[in-house]
mmCIF file of C-alpha atoms in Angstrom:
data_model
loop_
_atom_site.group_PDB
_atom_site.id
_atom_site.type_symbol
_atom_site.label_atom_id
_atom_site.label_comp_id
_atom_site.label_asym_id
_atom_site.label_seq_id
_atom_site.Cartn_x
_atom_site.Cartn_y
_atom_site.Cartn_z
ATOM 1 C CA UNK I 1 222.280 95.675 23.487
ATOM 2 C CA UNK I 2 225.219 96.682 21.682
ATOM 3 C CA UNK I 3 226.409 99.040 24.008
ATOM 4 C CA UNK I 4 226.076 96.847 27.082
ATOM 5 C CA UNK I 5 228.242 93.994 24.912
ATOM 6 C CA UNK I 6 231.069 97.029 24.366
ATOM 7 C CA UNK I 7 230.710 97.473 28.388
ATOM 8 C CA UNK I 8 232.553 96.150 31.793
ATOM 9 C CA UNK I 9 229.591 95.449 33.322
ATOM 10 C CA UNK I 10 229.422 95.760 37.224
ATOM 11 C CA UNK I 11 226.704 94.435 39.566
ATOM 12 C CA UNK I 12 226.335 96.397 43.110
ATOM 13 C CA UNK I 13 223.879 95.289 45.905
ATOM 14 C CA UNK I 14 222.160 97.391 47.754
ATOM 15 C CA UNK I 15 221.611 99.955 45.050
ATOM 16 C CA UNK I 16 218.340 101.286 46.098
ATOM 17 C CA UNK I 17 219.775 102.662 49.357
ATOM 18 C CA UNK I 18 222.446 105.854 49.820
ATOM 19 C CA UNK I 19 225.532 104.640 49.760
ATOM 20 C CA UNK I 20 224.715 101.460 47.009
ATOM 21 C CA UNK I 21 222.897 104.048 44.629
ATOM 22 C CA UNK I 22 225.920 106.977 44.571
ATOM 23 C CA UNK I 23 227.726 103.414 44.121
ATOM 24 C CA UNK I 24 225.573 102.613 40.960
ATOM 25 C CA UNK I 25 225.592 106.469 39.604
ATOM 26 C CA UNK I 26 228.629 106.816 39.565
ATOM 27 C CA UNK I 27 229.904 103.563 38.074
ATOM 28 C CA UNK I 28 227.678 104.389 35.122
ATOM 29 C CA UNK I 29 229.336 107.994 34.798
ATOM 30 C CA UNK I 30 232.649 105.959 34.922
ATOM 31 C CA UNK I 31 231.180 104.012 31.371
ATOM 32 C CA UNK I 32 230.251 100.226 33.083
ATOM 33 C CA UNK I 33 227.024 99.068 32.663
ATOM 34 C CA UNK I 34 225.457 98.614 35.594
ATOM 35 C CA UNK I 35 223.186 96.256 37.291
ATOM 36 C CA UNK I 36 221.189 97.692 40.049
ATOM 37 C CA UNK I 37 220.350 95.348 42.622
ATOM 38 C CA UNK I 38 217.334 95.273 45.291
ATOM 39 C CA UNK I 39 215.098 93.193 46.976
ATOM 40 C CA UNK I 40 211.930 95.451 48.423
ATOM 41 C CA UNK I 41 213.272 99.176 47.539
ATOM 42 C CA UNK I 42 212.175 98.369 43.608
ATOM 43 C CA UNK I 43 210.729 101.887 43.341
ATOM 44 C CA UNK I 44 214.120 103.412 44.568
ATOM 45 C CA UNK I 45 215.989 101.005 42.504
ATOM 46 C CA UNK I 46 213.934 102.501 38.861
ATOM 47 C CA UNK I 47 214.589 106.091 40.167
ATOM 48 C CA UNK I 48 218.166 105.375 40.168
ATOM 49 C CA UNK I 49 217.821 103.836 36.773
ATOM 50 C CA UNK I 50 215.762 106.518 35.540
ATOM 51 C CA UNK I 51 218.842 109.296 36.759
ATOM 52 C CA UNK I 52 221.427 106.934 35.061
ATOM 53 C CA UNK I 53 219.672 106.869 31.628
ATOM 54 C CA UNK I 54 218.687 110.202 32.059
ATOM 55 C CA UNK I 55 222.814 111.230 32.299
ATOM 56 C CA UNK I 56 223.127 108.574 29.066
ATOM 57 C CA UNK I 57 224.445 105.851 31.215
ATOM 58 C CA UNK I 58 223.021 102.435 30.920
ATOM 59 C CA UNK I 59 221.838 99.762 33.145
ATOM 60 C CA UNK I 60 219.265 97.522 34.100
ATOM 61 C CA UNK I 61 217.236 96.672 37.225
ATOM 62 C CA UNK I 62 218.139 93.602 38.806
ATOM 63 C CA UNK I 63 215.534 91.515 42.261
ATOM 64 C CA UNK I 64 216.576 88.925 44.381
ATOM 65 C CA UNK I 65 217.187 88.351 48.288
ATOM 66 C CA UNK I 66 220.525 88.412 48.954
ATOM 67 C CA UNK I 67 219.884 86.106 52.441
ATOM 68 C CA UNK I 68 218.615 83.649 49.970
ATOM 69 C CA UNK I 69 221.599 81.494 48.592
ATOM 70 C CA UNK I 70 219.732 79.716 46.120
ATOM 71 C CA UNK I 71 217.602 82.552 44.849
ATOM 72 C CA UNK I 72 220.527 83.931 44.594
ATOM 73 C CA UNK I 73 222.659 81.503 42.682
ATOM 74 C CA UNK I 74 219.232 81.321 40.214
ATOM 75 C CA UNK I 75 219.486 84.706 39.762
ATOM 76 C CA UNK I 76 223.313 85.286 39.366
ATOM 77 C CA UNK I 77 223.813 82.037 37.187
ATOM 78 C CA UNK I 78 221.119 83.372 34.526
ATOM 79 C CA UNK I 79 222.688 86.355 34.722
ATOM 80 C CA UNK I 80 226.119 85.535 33.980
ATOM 81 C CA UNK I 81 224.643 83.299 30.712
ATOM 82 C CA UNK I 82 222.912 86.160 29.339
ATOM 83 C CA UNK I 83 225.669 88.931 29.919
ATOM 84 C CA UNK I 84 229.040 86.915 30.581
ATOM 85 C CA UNK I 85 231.475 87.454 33.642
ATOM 86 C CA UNK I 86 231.083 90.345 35.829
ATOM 87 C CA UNK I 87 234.034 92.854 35.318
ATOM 88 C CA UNK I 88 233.445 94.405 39.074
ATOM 89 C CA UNK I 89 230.941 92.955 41.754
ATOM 90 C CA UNK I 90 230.416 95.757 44.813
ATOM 91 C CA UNK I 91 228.828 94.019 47.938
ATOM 92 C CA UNK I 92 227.142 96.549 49.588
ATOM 93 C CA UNK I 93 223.638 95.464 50.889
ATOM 94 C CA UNK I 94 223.901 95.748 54.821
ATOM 95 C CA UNK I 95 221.405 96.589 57.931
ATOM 96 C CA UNK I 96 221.362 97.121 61.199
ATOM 97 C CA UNK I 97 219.883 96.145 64.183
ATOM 98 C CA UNK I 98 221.267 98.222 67.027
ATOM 99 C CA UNK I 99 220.805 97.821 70.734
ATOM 100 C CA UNK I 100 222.943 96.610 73.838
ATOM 101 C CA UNK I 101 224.478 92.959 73.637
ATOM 102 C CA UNK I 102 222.595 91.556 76.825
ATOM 103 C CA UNK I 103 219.570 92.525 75.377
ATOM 104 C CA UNK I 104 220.182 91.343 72.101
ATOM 105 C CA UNK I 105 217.533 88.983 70.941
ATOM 106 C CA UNK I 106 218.662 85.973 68.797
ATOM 107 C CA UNK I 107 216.801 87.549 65.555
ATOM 108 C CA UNK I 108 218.331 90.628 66.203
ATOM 109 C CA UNK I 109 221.539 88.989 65.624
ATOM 110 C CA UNK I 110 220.506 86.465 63.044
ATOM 111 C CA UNK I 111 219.287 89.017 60.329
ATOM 112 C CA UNK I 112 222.492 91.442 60.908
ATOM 113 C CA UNK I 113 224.796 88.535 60.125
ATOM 114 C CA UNK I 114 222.767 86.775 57.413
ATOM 115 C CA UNK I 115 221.903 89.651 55.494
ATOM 116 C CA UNK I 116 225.753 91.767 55.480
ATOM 117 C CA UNK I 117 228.006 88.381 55.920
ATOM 118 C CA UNK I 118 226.262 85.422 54.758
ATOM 119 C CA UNK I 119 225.718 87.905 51.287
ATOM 120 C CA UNK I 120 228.852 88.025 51.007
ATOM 121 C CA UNK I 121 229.407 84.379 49.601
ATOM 122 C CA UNK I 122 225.579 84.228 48.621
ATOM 123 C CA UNK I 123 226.644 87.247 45.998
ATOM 124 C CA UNK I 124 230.546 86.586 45.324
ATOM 125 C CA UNK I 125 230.439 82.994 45.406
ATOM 126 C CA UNK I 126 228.290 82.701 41.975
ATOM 127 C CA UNK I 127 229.799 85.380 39.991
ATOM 128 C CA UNK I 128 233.889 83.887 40.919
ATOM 129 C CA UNK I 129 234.487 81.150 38.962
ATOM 130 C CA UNK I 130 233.221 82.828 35.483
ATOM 131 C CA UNK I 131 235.868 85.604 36.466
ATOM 132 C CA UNK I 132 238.064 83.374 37.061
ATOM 133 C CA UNK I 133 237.922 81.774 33.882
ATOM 134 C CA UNK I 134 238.182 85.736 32.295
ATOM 135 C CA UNK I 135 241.285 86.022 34.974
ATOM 136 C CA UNK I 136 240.122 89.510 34.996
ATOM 137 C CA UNK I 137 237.896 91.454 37.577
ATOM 138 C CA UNK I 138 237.047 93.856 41.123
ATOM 139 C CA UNK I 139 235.328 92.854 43.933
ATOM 140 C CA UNK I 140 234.693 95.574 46.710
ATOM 141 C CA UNK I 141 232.765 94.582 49.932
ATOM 142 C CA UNK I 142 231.311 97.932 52.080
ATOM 143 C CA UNK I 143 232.244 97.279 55.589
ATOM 144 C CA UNK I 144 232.444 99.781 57.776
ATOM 145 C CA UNK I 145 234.451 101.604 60.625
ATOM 146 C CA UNK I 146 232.300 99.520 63.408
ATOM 147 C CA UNK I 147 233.772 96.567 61.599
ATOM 148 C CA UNK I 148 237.471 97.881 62.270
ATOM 149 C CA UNK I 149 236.958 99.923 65.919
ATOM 150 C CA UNK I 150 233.594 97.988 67.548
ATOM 151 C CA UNK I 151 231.210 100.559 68.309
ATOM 152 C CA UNK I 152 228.968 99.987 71.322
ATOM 153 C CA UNK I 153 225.275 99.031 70.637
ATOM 154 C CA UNK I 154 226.175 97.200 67.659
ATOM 155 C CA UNK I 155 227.853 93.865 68.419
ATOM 156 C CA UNK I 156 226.202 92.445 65.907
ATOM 157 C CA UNK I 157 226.632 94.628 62.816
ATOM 158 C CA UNK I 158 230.496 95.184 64.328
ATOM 159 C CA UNK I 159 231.061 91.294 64.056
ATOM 160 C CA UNK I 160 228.827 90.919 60.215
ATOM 161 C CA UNK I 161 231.074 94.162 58.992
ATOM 162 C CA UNK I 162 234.495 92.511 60.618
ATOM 163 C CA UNK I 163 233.533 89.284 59.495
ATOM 164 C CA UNK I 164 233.479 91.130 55.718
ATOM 165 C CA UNK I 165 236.887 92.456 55.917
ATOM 166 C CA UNK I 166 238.502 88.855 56.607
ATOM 167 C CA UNK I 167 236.344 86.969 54.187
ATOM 168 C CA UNK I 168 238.044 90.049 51.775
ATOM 169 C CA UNK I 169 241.430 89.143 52.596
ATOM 170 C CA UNK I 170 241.319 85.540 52.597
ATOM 171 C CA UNK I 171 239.646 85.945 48.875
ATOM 172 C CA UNK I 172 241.778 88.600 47.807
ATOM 173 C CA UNK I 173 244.717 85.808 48.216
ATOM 174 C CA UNK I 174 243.163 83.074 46.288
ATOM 175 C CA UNK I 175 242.032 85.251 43.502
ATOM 176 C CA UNK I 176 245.669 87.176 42.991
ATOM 177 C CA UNK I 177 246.700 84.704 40.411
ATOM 178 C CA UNK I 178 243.772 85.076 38.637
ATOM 179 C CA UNK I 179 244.453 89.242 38.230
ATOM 180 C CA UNK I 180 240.868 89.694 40.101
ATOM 181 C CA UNK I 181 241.462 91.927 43.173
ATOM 182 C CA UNK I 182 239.618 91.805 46.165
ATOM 183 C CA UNK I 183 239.085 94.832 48.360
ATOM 184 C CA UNK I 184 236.831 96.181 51.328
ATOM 185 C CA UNK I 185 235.797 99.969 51.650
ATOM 186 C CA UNK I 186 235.309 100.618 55.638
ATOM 187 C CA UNK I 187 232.925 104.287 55.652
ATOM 188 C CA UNK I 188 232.583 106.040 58.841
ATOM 189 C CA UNK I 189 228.993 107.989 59.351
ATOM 190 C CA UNK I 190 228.539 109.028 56.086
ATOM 191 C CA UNK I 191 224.955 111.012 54.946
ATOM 192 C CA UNK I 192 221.902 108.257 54.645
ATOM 193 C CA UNK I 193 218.684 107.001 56.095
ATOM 194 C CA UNK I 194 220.873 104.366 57.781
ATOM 195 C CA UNK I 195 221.829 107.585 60.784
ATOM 196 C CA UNK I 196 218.613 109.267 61.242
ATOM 197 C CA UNK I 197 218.304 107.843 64.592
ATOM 198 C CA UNK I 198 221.608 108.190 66.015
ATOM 199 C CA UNK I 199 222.819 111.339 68.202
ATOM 200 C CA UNK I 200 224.545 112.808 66.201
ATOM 201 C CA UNK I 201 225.708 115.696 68.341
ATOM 202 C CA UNK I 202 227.710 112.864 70.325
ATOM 203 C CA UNK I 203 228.836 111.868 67.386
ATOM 204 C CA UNK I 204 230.334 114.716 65.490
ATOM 205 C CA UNK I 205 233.166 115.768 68.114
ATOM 206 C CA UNK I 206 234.581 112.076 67.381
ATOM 207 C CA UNK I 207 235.100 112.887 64.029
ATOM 208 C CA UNK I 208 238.740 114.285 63.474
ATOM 209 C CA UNK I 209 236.841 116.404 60.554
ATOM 210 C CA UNK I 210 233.857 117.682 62.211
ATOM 211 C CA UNK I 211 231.262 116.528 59.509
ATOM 212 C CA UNK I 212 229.163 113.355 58.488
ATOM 213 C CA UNK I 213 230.402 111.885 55.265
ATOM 214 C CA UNK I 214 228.631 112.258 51.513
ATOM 215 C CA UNK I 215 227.917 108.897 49.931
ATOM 216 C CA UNK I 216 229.561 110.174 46.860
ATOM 217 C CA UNK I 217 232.776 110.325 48.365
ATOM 218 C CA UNK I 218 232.541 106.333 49.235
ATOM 219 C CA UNK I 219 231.394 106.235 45.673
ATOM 220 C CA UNK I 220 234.241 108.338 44.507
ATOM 221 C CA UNK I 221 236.968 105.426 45.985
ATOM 222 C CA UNK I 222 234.641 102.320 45.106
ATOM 223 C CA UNK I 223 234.754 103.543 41.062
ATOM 224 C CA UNK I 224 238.606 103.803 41.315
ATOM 225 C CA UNK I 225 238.853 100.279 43.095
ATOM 226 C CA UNK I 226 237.057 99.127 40.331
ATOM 227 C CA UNK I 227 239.300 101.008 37.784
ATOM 228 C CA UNK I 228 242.552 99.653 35.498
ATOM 229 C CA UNK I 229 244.397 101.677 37.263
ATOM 230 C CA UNK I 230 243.780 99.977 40.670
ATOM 231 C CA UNK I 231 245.065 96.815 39.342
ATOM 232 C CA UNK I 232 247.730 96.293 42.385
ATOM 233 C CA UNK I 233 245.960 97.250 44.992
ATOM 234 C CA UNK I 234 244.559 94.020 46.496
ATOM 235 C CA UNK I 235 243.539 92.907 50.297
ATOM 236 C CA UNK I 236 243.190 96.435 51.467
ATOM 237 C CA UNK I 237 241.049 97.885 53.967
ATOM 238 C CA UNK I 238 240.362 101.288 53.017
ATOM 239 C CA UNK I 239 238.508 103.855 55.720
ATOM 240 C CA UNK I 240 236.393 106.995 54.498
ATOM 241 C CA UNK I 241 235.915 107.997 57.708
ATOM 242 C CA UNK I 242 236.951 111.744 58.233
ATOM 243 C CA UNK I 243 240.105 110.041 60.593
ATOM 244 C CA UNK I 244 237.968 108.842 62.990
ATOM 245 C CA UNK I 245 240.228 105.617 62.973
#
């Protein structure tokens, strides 16, 4: 316990998955303690807690659904009395539900948008005001480059991820004041389970670069957003996207 009260501690969602658990790694190699969020993916979650200890980082597991606002605010509001404010909150948890608009069914839509916007304030809404009172802290949300071009097949996911960015910049403006930035990452097609199923041989030629993105190189920016040193750098969009936009 003493070395998580010496800590900036950092919560990131989504932590069990590709890009969430470089996310989580390499926040710990940056010296935050970090809380490791899922909902389902528990045994992915305690392998990425297991690496993390293993490199003499520390952590700790954290469960709840992140569609659920008040299992949410539970969970968040107990956390925040036993640890204090959050230094840096990442809010990464997404999924997709691809397919052509028309045929589109209304749950299709409905679990896109609840689960990567509605998170947003489910997540961030709990953990500003004790930050606030700190006037100190990072928030990153992980949009994505369908949430800045549109990409066809995924109306819904391109509207959650777009919906992200704004939500960033509108908070990024009220929280200035309070030295807490507010920032959105927008990765192209970056290495995870989340592109097994596309073609990527269609894909690849759009990309300026001519490769799929590593989820440490998302992690790479996220740690510096979240960094003293990115203290003035507020309401940005930033693309890791090998100039595909």
């Amino acid at each position: 316990m003493s070395d998580e009260l010496n800590l900036k501690k950092v919560l990131v969602t989504g932590a069990s998955g590709g890009i969430g658990s470089s996310i989580a790694l390499a926040c710990a190699r940056a010296g935050y303690y970090v809380f490791i969020h899922y909902n389902h993916g528990k045994d992915s979650a305690e392998k990425v807690l297991t690496q993390i200890q293993s490199e003499n980082g520390t952590g700790e597991l954290i469960q709840f659904d992140i569609t659920d606002r008040e299992d949410c605010k539970n969970k968040l509001d107990a956390l925040t009395e036993k640890h204090g404010a959050m230094w840096g909150v990442v809010s990464n948890a997404g999924v997709t539900h691809d397919g052509t608009f028309a045929g589109l069914s209304g749950d299709e839509w409905d679990s896109v948008v609840h689960t990567n916007l509605d998170s947003f304030y489910n997540v961030v809404q709990p953990l500003v005001m004790p930050m606030c009172r700190k006037k100190a802290g990072r928030i990153i949300t992980v949009s994505s480059v369908s949430g800045i071009a549109g990409n066809r097949g995924q109306t819904n996911y391109s509207a959650s991820k777009a919906g992200l960015i704004g939500a960033s910049k509108a908070l990024a403006v009220e929280l200035a004041s309070r030295h807490i930035t507010v920032n959105s990452i927008a990765p192209g097609v970056i290495e995870t389970d989340m592109i097994k199923d596309l073609p990527l041989d269609a894909i690849l030629p759009a990309i300026p670069m001519k490769r799929l993105g590593k989820p440490e190189e998302v992690a790479s920016l996220a740690v510096f957003l979240l960094s003293e040193q990115a203290g003035y750098i507020t309401r940005q969009v930033i693309s890791v996207n090998g100039g595909m936009v």
